CSV table of C-alpha atoms in Angstrom, one decimal:
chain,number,residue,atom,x,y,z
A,25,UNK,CA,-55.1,22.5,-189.1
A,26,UNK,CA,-54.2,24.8,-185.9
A,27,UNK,CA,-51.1,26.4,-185.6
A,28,UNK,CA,-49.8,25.1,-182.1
A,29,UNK,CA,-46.7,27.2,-182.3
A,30,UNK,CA,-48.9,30.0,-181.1
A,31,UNK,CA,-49.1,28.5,-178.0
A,32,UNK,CA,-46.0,28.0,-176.4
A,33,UNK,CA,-45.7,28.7,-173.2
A,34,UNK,CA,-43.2,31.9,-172.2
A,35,UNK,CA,-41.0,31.5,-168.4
A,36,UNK,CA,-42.2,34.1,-166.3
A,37,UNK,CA,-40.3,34.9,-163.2
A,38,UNK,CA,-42.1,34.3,-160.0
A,39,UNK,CA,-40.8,37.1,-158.3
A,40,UNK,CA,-40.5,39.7,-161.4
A,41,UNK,CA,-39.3,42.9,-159.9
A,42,UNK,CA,-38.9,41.9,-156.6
A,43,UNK,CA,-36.0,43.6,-154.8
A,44,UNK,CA,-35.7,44.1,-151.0
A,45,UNK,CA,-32.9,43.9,-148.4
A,46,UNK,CA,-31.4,46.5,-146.5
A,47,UNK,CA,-28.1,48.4,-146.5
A,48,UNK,CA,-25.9,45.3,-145.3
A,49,UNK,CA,-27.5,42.7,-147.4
A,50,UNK,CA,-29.6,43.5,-150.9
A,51,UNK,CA,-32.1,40.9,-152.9
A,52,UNK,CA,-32.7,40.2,-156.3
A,53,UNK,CA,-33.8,37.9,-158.6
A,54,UNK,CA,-31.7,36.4,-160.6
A,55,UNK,CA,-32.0,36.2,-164.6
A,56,UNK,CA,-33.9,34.0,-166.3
A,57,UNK,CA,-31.6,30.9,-166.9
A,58,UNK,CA,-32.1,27.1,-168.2
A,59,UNK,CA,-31.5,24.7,-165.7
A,60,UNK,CA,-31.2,20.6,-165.6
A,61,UNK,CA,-30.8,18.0,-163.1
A,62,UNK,CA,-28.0,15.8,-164.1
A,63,UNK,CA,-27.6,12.2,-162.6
A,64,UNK,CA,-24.9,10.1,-164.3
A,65,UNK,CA,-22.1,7.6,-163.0
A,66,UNK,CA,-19.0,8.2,-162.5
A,67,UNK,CA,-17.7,6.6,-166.2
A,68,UNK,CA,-19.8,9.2,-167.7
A,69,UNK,CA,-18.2,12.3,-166.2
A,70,UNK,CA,-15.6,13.4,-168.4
A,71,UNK,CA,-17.9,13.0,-171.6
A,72,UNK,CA,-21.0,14.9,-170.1
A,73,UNK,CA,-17.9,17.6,-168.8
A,74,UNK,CA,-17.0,17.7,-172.5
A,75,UNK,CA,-20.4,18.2,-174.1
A,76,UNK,CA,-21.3,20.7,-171.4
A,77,UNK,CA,-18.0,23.1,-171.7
A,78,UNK,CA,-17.0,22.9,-167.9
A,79,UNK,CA,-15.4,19.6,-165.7
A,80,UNK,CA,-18.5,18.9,-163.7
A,81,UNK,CA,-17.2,19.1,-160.0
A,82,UNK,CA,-17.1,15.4,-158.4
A,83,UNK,CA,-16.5,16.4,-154.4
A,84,UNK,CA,-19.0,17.2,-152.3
A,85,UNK,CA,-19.6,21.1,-151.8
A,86,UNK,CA,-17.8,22.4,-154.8
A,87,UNK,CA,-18.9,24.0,-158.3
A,88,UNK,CA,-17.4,25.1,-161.7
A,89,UNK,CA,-18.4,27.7,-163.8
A,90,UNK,CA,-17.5,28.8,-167.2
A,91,UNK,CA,-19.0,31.3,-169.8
A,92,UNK,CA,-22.1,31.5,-167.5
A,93,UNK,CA,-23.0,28.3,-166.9
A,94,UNK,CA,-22.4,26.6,-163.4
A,95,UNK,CA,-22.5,23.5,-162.2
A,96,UNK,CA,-23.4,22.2,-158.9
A,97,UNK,CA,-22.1,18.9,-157.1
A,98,UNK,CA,-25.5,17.8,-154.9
A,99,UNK,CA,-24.6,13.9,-154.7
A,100,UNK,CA,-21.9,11.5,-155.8
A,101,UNK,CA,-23.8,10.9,-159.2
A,102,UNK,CA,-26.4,14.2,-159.4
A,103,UNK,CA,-25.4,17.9,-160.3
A,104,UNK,CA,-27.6,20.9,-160.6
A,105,UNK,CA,-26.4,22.6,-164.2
A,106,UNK,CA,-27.3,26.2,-164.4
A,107,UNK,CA,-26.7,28.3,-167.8
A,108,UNK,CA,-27.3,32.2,-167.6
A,109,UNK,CA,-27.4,32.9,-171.2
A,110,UNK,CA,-30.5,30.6,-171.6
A,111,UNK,CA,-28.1,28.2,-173.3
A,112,UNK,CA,-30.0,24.7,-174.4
A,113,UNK,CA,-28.4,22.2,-172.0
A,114,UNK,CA,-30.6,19.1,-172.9
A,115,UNK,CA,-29.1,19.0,-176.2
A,116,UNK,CA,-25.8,19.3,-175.2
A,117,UNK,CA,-26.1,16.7,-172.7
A,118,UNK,CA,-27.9,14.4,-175.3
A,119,UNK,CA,-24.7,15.1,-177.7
A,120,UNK,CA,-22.1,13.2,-174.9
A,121,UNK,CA,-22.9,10.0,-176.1
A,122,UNK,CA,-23.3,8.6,-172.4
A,123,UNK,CA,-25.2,7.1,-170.4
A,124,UNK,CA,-27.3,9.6,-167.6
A,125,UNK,CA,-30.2,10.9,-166.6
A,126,UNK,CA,-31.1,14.7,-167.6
A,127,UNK,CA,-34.3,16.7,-166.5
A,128,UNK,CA,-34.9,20.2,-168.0
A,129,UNK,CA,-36.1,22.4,-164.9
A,130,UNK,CA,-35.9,25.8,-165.8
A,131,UNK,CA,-39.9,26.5,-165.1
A,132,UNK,CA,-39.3,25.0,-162.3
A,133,UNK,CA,-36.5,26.7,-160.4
A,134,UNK,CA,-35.6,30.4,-159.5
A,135,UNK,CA,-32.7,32.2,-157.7
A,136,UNK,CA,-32.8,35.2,-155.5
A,137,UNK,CA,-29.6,36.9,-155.3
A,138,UNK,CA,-28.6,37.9,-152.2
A,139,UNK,CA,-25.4,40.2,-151.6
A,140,UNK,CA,-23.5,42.9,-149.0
A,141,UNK,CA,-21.4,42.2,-145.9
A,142,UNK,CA,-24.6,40.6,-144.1
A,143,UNK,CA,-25.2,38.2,-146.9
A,144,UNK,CA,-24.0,35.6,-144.4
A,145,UNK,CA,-26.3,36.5,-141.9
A,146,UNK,CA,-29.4,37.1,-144.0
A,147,UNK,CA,-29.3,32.9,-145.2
A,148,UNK,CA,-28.4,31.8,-141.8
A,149,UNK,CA,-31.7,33.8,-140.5
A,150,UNK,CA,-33.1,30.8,-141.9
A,151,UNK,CA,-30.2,28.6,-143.0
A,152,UNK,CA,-28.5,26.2,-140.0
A,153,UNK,CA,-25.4,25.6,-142.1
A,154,UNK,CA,-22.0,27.4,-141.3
A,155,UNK,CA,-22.0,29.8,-144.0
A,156,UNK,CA,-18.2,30.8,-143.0
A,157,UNK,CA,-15.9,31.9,-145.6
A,158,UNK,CA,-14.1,29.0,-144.0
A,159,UNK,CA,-16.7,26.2,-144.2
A,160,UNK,CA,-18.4,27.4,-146.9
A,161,UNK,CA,-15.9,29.3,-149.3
A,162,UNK,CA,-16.2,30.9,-152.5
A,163,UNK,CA,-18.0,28.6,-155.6
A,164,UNK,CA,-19.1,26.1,-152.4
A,165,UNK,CA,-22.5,24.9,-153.5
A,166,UNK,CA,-25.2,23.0,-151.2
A,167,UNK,CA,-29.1,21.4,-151.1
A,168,UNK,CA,-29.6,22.7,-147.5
A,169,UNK,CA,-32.8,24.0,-145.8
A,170,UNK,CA,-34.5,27.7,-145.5
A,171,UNK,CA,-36.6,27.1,-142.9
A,172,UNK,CA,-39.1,25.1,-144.3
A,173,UNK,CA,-37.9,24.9,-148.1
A,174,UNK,CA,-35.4,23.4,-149.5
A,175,UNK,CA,-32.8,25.4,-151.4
A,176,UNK,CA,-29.2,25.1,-153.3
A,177,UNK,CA,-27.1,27.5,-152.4
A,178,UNK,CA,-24.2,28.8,-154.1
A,179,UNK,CA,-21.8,30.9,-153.1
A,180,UNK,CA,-20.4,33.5,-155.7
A,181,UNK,CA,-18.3,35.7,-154.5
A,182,UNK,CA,-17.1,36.8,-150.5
A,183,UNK,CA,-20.4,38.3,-150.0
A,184,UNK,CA,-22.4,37.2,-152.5
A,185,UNK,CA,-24.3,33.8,-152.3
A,186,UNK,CA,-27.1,32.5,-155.1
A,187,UNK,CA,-29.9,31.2,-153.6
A,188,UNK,CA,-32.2,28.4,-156.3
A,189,UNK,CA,-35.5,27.4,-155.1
A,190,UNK,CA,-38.5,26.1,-157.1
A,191,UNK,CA,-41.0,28.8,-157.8
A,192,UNK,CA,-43.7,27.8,-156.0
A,193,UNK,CA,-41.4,28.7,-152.8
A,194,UNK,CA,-40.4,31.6,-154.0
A,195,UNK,CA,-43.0,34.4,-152.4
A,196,UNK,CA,-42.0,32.3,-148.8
A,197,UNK,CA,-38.3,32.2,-149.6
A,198,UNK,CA,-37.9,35.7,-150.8
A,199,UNK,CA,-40.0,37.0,-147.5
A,200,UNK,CA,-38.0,35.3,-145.2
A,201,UNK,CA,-34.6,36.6,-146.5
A,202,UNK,CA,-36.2,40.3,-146.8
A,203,UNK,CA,-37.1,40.0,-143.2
A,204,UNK,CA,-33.5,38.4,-142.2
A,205,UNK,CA,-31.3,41.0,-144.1
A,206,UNK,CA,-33.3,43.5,-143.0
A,207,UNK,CA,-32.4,42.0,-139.4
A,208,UNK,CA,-28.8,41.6,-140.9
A,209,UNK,CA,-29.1,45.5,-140.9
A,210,UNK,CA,-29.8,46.3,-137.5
């Protein structure tokens, strides 16, 4: 009988030691991290918040995070959940005892990181949404458009904004923000 454990397949990142920016806004790729796509109604919310150790955020635009794991409001019944420390999210989800929809997508997804005081300007090189500390304020979270991919961002801190796309974007992605923060320099 064959040993199939053998051949398991490892996560790789897409853009493994990519790094690139400029002086006013630096890129990076984010750590490897397990990620689901949660879709659940409303009567499910505060059991799936339970089992996942964080209130999963019900307006539009806004995100929690606790202990490394985020979660991401993208529709009135759909959140992206992110956990940093690889944390397995499907069987926490399965533990709620609830009704909803949950879809492991951590080979599929990857983040660039994208920080400095022309963080801002680097997205909206590509970006159309007002990325404003007014509009778009710290732990705001969005499925928006980089130029021709589509993206979540998040934003971490005043000059610090996550940036998720699935893999297979990634090479375009992460050239279009080297090129834009390097115009973000200038």
């Amino acid at each position: 009988m064959a040993d199939f454990g053998a051949d398991l397949a490892t996560r790789t990142l897409p853009l493994s030691g990519f790094h690139g920016g400029s002086g006013a806004a630096s890129l990076s790729v984010a750590t490897s991290a397990t990620r689901i796509s949660l879709r659940a109604k409303s009567d499910a919310v505060a059991a799936l918040s339970g089992a996942l150790g964080l209130s999963l955020p019900i307006k539009p635009k806004t995100s929690a995070s606790a202990n490394g794991r985020h979660a991401l409001w993208l529709g009135p019944d759909e959140w992206l959940v992110i956990d940093e420390a690889e944390g397995d999210l499907m069987s926490a989800v399965a533990g709620s005892g609830v009704l909803h929809s949950a879809t492991d997508i951590s080979h599929r997804n990857t983040a660039i990181l994208v920080k400095g005081r022309g963080a801002e300007v680097a997205i909206n090189g590509g970006c159309p949404q007002d990325l404003s500390l007014t509009a778009f304020p710290i732990g705001a979270c969005s499925r928006t458009v980089l130029a021709k991919a589509e993206v979540v961002l998040l934003r971490t801190a005043e000059d610090a904004f996550r940036v998720e796309c699935w893999r297979s974007f990634a090479p375009y992605v992460s050239g279009l923000l080297n090129e834009a923060a390097e115009d973000a320099g200038n």
